[in-house]
Amino acid sequence: MKVCTSTASLVVLIILVSTKCLCSEAQQCRPSGRIIGKKPPPGECNQENDSECCVQGKVYTTYTCSPAVSGQTKAELTLNSFEKGGDGGGPSACDNQYHSDDTPVVALSTGWFNNMSRCLHNITITANGKSVVAMVVDECDSTMGCDQDHDYQPPCSNNIVDASRAVWKALGVPHAHWGGLQITWSDA
Ligand SMILES: *[C@@H]1O[C@H](CO)[C@@H](O)[C@H](O)[C@H]1NC(C)=O
Ligand SMILES: *[C@@H]1O[C@H](CO)[C@@H](O)[C@H](O)[C@H]1NC(C)=O
Ligand SMILES: *[C@@H]1O[C@H](CO)[C@@H](O)[C@H](O)[C@H]1NC(C)=O
């Protein structure tokens, strides 16, 4: 009898869990493809600021979409230089300019960049109980990577806010911890 009851509850639980998965999956952003890593040629892939380089043969998932935007969209904050010669590569896509790393500027994953629609608009980034307003100037490409145009770096994840050091400073993150942080953001 006891066995029957627990088996029944287990079945109910499995049904509940699988239903929940199906529901949330409908709204999920799914991969758009994959690329196979190529080893950067000598002198390519600037690793000065802990940038990741593509690994030969490694499979990287690409995305044209990002998770849905809300008033508190969860994202991973990463560090980028938007200066000439920095690890961000060429000038920013929104204005074809370089930006001082002392100004709060960010690149967003392809889905959130949304075909330039957030260009030069500001977002509010919140973490550690602190907030900073930063301007969107570039795309963190989730659709391509591991080529010369992307400095032989892998495609971006689809949930990235790639930020200048001014953003990290404003959030009061100790320098030793710059590089990867869970944050939330919203359109300012
Ligand atoms: C690395 O970061 C420092 C400090 O943010 C910056 O001055 C330097 O230009 C960066 N180097 C590259 C290659 O991006
Ligand atoms: C992106 O914007 C350009 C210019 O407004 C437009 O021509 C193009 O169709 C858009 N692409 C997508 C995928 O929406
Ligand atoms: C974003 O903020 C910057 C700096 O405060 C400001 O110059 C710019 O006009 C703002 N952009 C928009 C679209 O409000």
PDB file of N, CA, C and O in Angstrom, residues 65-110:
ATOM      1  N   CYS A  65      19.169  34.466 -30.777  1.00  0.00           N
ATOM      2  CA  CYS A  65      18.237  35.021 -29.780  1.00  0.00           C
ATOM      3  C   CYS A  65      18.919  35.083 -28.416  1.00  0.00           C
ATOM      4  O   CYS A  65      19.955  34.464 -28.196  1.00  0.00           O
ATOM      5  N   SER A  66      18.311  35.855 -27.512  1.00  0.00           N
ATOM      6  CA  SER A  66      18.745  35.913 -26.116  1.00  0.00           C
ATOM      7  C   SER A  66      17.519  35.685 -25.251  1.00  0.00           C
ATOM      8  O   SER A  66      16.392  35.786 -25.741  1.00  0.00           O
ATOM      9  N   PRO A  67      17.702  35.382 -23.958  1.00  0.00           N
ATOM     10  CA  PRO A  67      16.541  35.238 -23.075  1.00  0.00           C
ATOM     11  C   PRO A  67      15.662  36.497 -23.095  1.00  0.00           C
ATOM     12  O   PRO A  67      16.164  37.596 -23.332  1.00  0.00           O
ATOM     13  N   ALA A  68      14.370  36.318 -22.836  1.00  0.00           N
ATOM     14  CA  ALA A  68      13.418  37.435 -22.862  1.00  0.00           C
ATOM     15  C   ALA A  68      13.857  38.541 -21.903  1.00  0.00           C
ATOM     16  O   ALA A  68      14.361  38.264 -20.813  1.00  0.00           O
ATOM     17  N   VAL A  69      13.654  39.782 -22.313  1.00  0.00           N
ATOM     18  CA  VAL A  69      14.033  40.935 -21.486  1.00  0.00           C
ATOM     19  C   VAL A  69      12.892  41.285 -20.548  1.00  0.00           C
ATOM     20  O   VAL A  69      11.738  41.329 -20.961  1.00  0.00           O
ATOM     21  N   SER A  70      13.226  41.493 -19.266  1.00  0.00           N
ATOM     22  CA  SER A  70      12.227  41.901 -18.279  1.00  0.00           C
ATOM     23  C   SER A  70      12.764  43.130 -17.561  1.00  0.00           C
ATOM     24  O   SER A  70      13.771  43.704 -17.984  1.00  0.00           O
ATOM     25  N   GLY A  71      12.120  43.520 -16.480  1.00  0.00           N
ATOM     26  CA  GLY A  71      12.614  44.635 -15.686  1.00  0.00           C
ATOM     27  C   GLY A  71      13.876  44.264 -14.926  1.00  0.00           C
ATOM     28  O   GLY A  71      14.584  45.125 -14.406  1.00  0.00           O
ATOM     29  N   GLN A  72      14.145  42.970 -14.845  1.00  0.00           N
ATOM     30  CA  GLN A  72      15.326  42.478 -14.116  1.00  0.00           C
ATOM     31  C   GLN A  72      15.885  41.295 -14.865  1.00  0.00           C
ATOM     32  O   GLN A  72      15.826  40.154 -14.403  1.00  0.00           O
ATOM     33  N   THR A  73      16.405  41.549 -16.042  1.00  0.00           N
ATOM     34  CA  THR A  73      16.925  40.471 -16.873  1.00  0.00           C
ATOM     35  C   THR A  73      18.246  39.975 -16.310  1.00  0.00           C
ATOM     36  O   THR A  73      19.167  40.767 -16.085  1.00  0.00           O
ATOM     37  N   LYS A  74      18.346  38.690 -16.085  1.00  0.00           N
ATOM     38  CA  LYS A  74      19.597  38.109 -15.563  1.00  0.00           C
ATOM     39  C   LYS A  74      20.614  38.012 -16.686  1.00  0.00           C
ATOM     40  O   LYS A  74      20.267  37.659 -17.816  1.00  0.00           O
ATOM     41  N   ALA A  75      21.861  38.310 -16.368  1.00  0.00           N
ATOM     42  CA  ALA A  75      22.924  38.240 -17.370  1.00  0.00           C
ATOM     43  C   ALA A  75      24.244  37.972 -16.692  1.00  0.00           C
ATOM     44  O   ALA A  75      24.371  38.081 -15.463  1.00  0.00           O
ATOM     45  N   GLU A  76      25.237  37.652 -17.517  1.00  0.00           N
ATOM     46  CA  GLU A  76      26.596  37.524 -17.009  1.00  0.00           C
ATOM     47  C   GLU A  76      27.384  38.742 -17.473  1.00  0.00           C
ATOM     48  O   GLU A  76      27.427  39.045 -18.666  1.00  0.00           O
ATOM     49  N   LEU A  77      27.966  39.436 -16.513  1.00  0.00           N
ATOM     50  CA  LEU A  77      28.789  40.601 -16.827  1.00  0.00           C
ATOM     51  C   LEU A  77      30.217  40.135 -17.104  1.00  0.00           C
ATOM     52  O   LEU A  77      30.794  39.380 -16.317  1.00  0.00           O
ATOM     53  N   THR A  78      30.770  40.575 -18.246  1.00  0.00           N
ATOM     54  CA  THR A  78      32.161  40.268 -18.575  1.00  0.00           C
ATOM     55  C   THR A  78      32.895  41.585 -18.813  1.00  0.00           C
ATOM     56  O   THR A  78      32.271  42.651 -18.873  1.00  0.00           O
ATOM     57  N   LEU A  79      34.219  41.498 -18.934  1.00  0.00           N
ATOM     58  CA  LEU A  79      35.057  42.695 -19.054  1.00  0.00           C
ATOM     59  C   LEU A  79      35.565  42.844 -20.483  1.00  0.00           C
ATOM     60  O   LEU A  79      36.015  41.874 -21.085  1.00  0.00           O
ATOM     61  N   ASN A  80      35.490  44.045 -21.016  1.00  0.00           N
ATOM     62  CA  ASN A  80      35.978  44.288 -22.371  1.00  0.00           C
ATOM     63  C   ASN A  80      36.642  45.658 -22.425  1.00  0.00           C
ATOM     64  O   ASN A  80      36.286  46.560 -21.668  1.00  0.00           O
ATOM     65  N   SER A  81      37.595  45.788 -23.335  1.00  0.00           N
ATOM     66  CA  SER A  81      38.152  47.102 -23.619  1.00  0.00           C
ATOM     67  C   SER A  81      37.576  47.591 -24.938  1.00  0.00           C
ATOM     68  O   SER A  81      37.545  46.849 -25.921  1.00  0.00           O
ATOM     69  N   PHE A  82      37.100  48.821 -24.942  1.00  0.00           N
ATOM     70  CA  PHE A  82      36.521  49.415 -26.150  1.00  0.00           C
ATOM     71  C   PHE A  82      37.481  50.423 -26.760  1.00  0.00           C
ATOM     72  O   PHE A  82      37.116  51.192 -27.637  1.00  0.00           O
ATOM     73  N   GLU A  83      38.736  50.400 -26.251  1.00  0.00           N
ATOM     74  CA  GLU A  83      39.740  51.349 -26.735  1.00  0.00           C
ATOM     75  C   GLU A  83      40.460  50.779 -27.951  1.00  0.00           C
ATOM     76  O   GLU A  83      40.457  49.563 -28.177  1.00  0.00           O
ATOM     77  N   LYS A  84      41.110  51.681 -28.702  1.00  0.00           N
ATOM     78  CA  LYS A  84      41.891  51.238 -29.851  1.00  0.00           C
ATOM     79  C   LYS A  84      43.004  50.324 -29.359  1.00  0.00           C
ATOM     80  O   LYS A  84      43.676  50.618 -28.378  1.00  0.00           O
ATOM     81  N   GLY A  85      43.165  49.161 -30.006  1.00  0.00           N
ATOM     82  CA  GLY A  85      44.189  48.220 -29.582  1.00  0.00           C
ATOM     83  C   GLY A  85      43.746  47.349 -28.424  1.00  0.00           C
ATOM     84  O   GLY A  85      44.474  46.476 -27.974  1.00  0.00           O
ATOM     85  N   GLY A  86      42.521  47.570 -27.918  1.00  0.00           N
ATOM     86  CA  GLY A  86      42.004  46.759 -26.823  1.00  0.00           C
ATOM     87  C   GLY A  86      41.517  45.413 -27.324  1.00  0.00           C
ATOM     88  O   GLY A  86      41.536  45.145 -28.525  1.00  0.00           O
ATOM     89  N   ASP A  87      41.047  44.600 -26.398  1.00  0.00           N
ATOM     90  CA  ASP A  87      40.660  43.251 -26.805  1.00  0.00           C
ATOM     91  C   ASP A  87      39.284  43.211 -27.466  1.00  0.00           C
ATOM     92  O   ASP A  87      38.803  42.154 -27.844  1.00  0.00           O
ATOM     93  N   GLY A  88      38.647  44.377 -27.590  1.00  0.00           N
ATOM     94  CA  GLY A  88      37.343  44.417 -28.247  1.00  0.00           C
ATOM     95  C   GLY A  88      37.449  44.400 -29.762  1.00  0.00           C
ATOM     96  O   GLY A  88      36.432  44.395 -30.452  1.00  0.00           O
ATOM     97  N   GLY A  89      38.681  44.424 -30.295  1.00  0.00           N
ATOM     98  CA  GLY A  89      38.843  44.393 -31.744  1.00  0.00           C
ATOM     99  C   GLY A  89      38.645  45.766 -32.352  1.00  0.00           C
ATOM    100  O   GLY A  89      39.196  46.743 -31.863  1.00  0.00           O
ATOM    101  N   GLY A  90      37.849  45.859 -33.407  1.00  0.00           N
ATOM    102  CA  GLY A  90      37.651  47.112 -34.134  1.00  0.00           C
ATOM    103  C   GLY A  90      36.791  48.097 -33.369  1.00  0.00           C
ATOM    104  O   GLY A  90      36.423  47.857 -32.228  1.00  0.00           O
ATOM    105  N   PRO A  91      36.491  49.249 -34.013  1.00  0.00           N
ATOM    106  CA  PRO A  91      35.620  50.223 -33.359  1.00  0.00           C
ATOM    107  C   PRO A  91      34.225  49.648 -33.113  1.00  0.00           C
ATOM    108  O   PRO A  91      33.841  48.650 -33.717  1.00  0.00           O
ATOM    109  N   SER A  92      33.475  50.287 -32.202  1.00  0.00           N
ATOM    110  CA  SER A  92      32.158  49.772 -31.813  1.00  0.00           C
ATOM    111  C   SER A  92      31.174  49.825 -32.978  1.00  0.00           C
ATOM    112  O   SER A  92      31.177  50.763 -33.772  1.00  0.00           O
ATOM    113  N   ALA A  93      30.312  48.817 -33.041  1.00  0.00           N
ATOM    114  CA  ALA A  93      29.389  48.671 -34.175  1.00  0.00           C
ATOM    115  C   ALA A  93      28.358  49.795 -34.244  1.00  0.00           C
ATOM    116  O   ALA A  93      27.915  50.160 -35.322  1.00  0.00           O
ATOM    117  N   CYS A  94      27.982  50.367 -33.086  1.00  0.00           N
ATOM    118  CA  CYS A  94      26.899  51.351 -33.096  1.00  0.00           C
ATOM    119  C   CYS A  94      27.303  52.682 -33.716  1.00  0.00           C
ATOM    120  O   CYS A  94      26.492  53.332 -34.361  1.00  0.00           O
ATOM    121  N   ASP A  95      28.537  53.115 -33.478  1.00  0.00           N
ATOM    122  CA  ASP A  95      28.941  54.455 -33.921  1.00  0.00           C
ATOM    123  C   ASP A  95      30.284  54.454 -34.647  1.00  0.00           C
ATOM    124  O   ASP A  95      30.803  55.522 -34.970  1.00  0.00           O
ATOM    125  N   ASN A  96      30.847  53.248 -34.880  1.00  0.00           N
ATOM    126  CA  ASN A  96      32.134  53.145 -35.559  1.00  0.00           C
ATOM    127  C   ASN A  96      33.236  53.951 -34.847  1.00  0.00           C
ATOM    128  O   ASN A  96      34.127  54.495 -35.493  1.00  0.00           O
ATOM    129  N   GLN A  97      33.145  54.026 -33.519  1.00  0.00           N
ATOM    130  CA  GLN A  97      34.119  54.780 -32.720  1.00  0.00           C
ATOM    131  C   GLN A  97      34.708  53.858 -31.645  1.00  0.00           C
ATOM    132  O   GLN A  97      34.087  52.877 -31.262  1.00  0.00           O
ATOM    133  N   TYR A  98      35.879  54.261 -31.151  1.00  0.00           N
ATOM    134  CA  TYR A  98      36.416  53.633 -29.943  1.00  0.00           C
ATOM    135  C   TYR A  98      35.887  54.412 -28.746  1.00  0.00           C
ATOM    136  O   TYR A  98      35.481  55.577 -28.874  1.00  0.00           O
ATOM    137  N   HIS A  99      35.888  53.769 -27.577  1.00  0.00           N
ATOM    138  CA  HIS A  99      35.395  54.426 -26.371  1.00  0.00           C
ATOM    139  C   HIS A  99      36.384  54.230 -25.248  1.00  0.00           C
ATOM    140  O   HIS A  99      36.949  53.136 -25.095  1.00  0.00           O
ATOM    141  N   SER A 100      36.565  55.274 -24.453  1.00  0.00           N
ATOM    142  CA  SER A 100      37.456  55.184 -23.307  1.00  0.00           C
ATOM    143  C   SER A 100      36.903  54.162 -22.317  1.00  0.00           C
ATOM    144  O   SER A 100      35.692  54.105 -22.073  1.00  0.00           O
ATOM    145  N   ASP A 101      37.807  53.361 -21.758  1.00  0.00           N
ATOM    146  CA  ASP A 101      37.378  52.374 -20.771  1.00  0.00           C
ATOM    147  C   ASP A 101      36.962  53.042 -19.455  1.00  0.00           C
ATOM    148  O   ASP A 101      36.476  52.372 -18.547  1.00  0.00           O
ATOM    149  N   ASP A 102      37.170  54.352 -19.376  1.00  0.00           N
ATOM    150  CA  ASP A 102      36.710  55.093 -18.191  1.00  0.00           C
ATOM    151  C   ASP A 102      35.278  55.592 -18.350  1.00  0.00           C
ATOM    152  O   ASP A 102      34.744  56.249 -17.459  1.00  0.00           O
ATOM    153  N   THR A 103      34.652  55.307 -19.493  1.00  0.00           N
ATOM    154  CA  THR A 103      33.224  55.621 -19.650  1.00  0.00           C
ATOM    155  C   THR A 103      32.449  54.305 -19.563  1.00  0.00           C
ATOM    156  O   THR A 103      32.921  53.266 -20.043  1.00  0.00           O
ATOM    157  N   PRO A 104      31.255  54.342 -18.929  1.00  0.00           N
ATOM    158  CA  PRO A 104      30.487  53.109 -18.795  1.00  0.00           C
ATOM    159  C   PRO A 104      29.788  52.747 -20.107  1.00  0.00           C
ATOM    160  O   PRO A 104      28.757  53.323 -20.451  1.00  0.00           O
ATOM    161  N   VAL A 105      30.397  51.829 -20.853  1.00  0.00           N
ATOM    162  CA  VAL A 105      29.817  51.371 -22.121  1.00  0.00           C
ATOM    163  C   VAL A 105      29.792  49.841 -22.124  1.00  0.00           C
ATOM    164  O   VAL A 105      30.590  49.196 -21.422  1.00  0.00           O
ATOM    165  N   VAL A 106      28.864  49.291 -22.909  1.00  0.00           N
ATOM    166  CA  VAL A 106      28.717  47.836 -22.945  1.00  0.00           C
ATOM    167  C   VAL A 106      28.446  47.329 -24.364  1.00  0.00           C
ATOM    168  O   VAL A 106      27.972  48.075 -25.224  1.00  0.00           O
ATOM    169  N   ALA A 107      28.735  46.055 -24.549  1.00  0.00           N
ATOM    170  CA  ALA A 107      28.280  45.308 -25.724  1.00  0.00           C
ATOM    171  C   ALA A 107      27.280  44.274 -25.219  1.00  0.00           C
ATOM    172  O   ALA A 107      27.445  43.734 -24.129  1.00  0.00           O
ATOM    173  N   LEU A 108      26.236  44.036 -25.998  1.00  0.00           N
ATOM    174  CA  LEU A 108      25.209  43.059 -25.615  1.00  0.00           C
ATOM    175  C   LEU A 108      25.228  41.871 -26.572  1.00  0.00           C
ATOM    176  O   LEU A 108      25.505  42.025 -27.763  1.00  0.00           O
ATOM    177  N   SER A 109      24.883  40.693 -26.057  1.00  0.00           N
ATOM    178  CA  SER A 109      24.725  39.509 -26.905  1.00  0.00           C
ATOM    179  C   SER A 109      23.770  39.816 -28.048  1.00  0.00           C
ATOM    180  O   SER A 109      22.852  40.641 -27.907  1.00  0.00           O
ATOM    181  N   THR A 110      23.960  39.118 -29.169  1.00  0.00           N
ATOM    182  CA  THR A 110      23.218  39.391 -30.403  1.00  0.00           C
ATOM    183  C   THR A 110      21.702  39.581 -30.211  1.00  0.00           C
ATOM    184  O   THR A 110      21.135  40.547 -30.718  1.00  0.00           O
TER     185      THR A 110
END
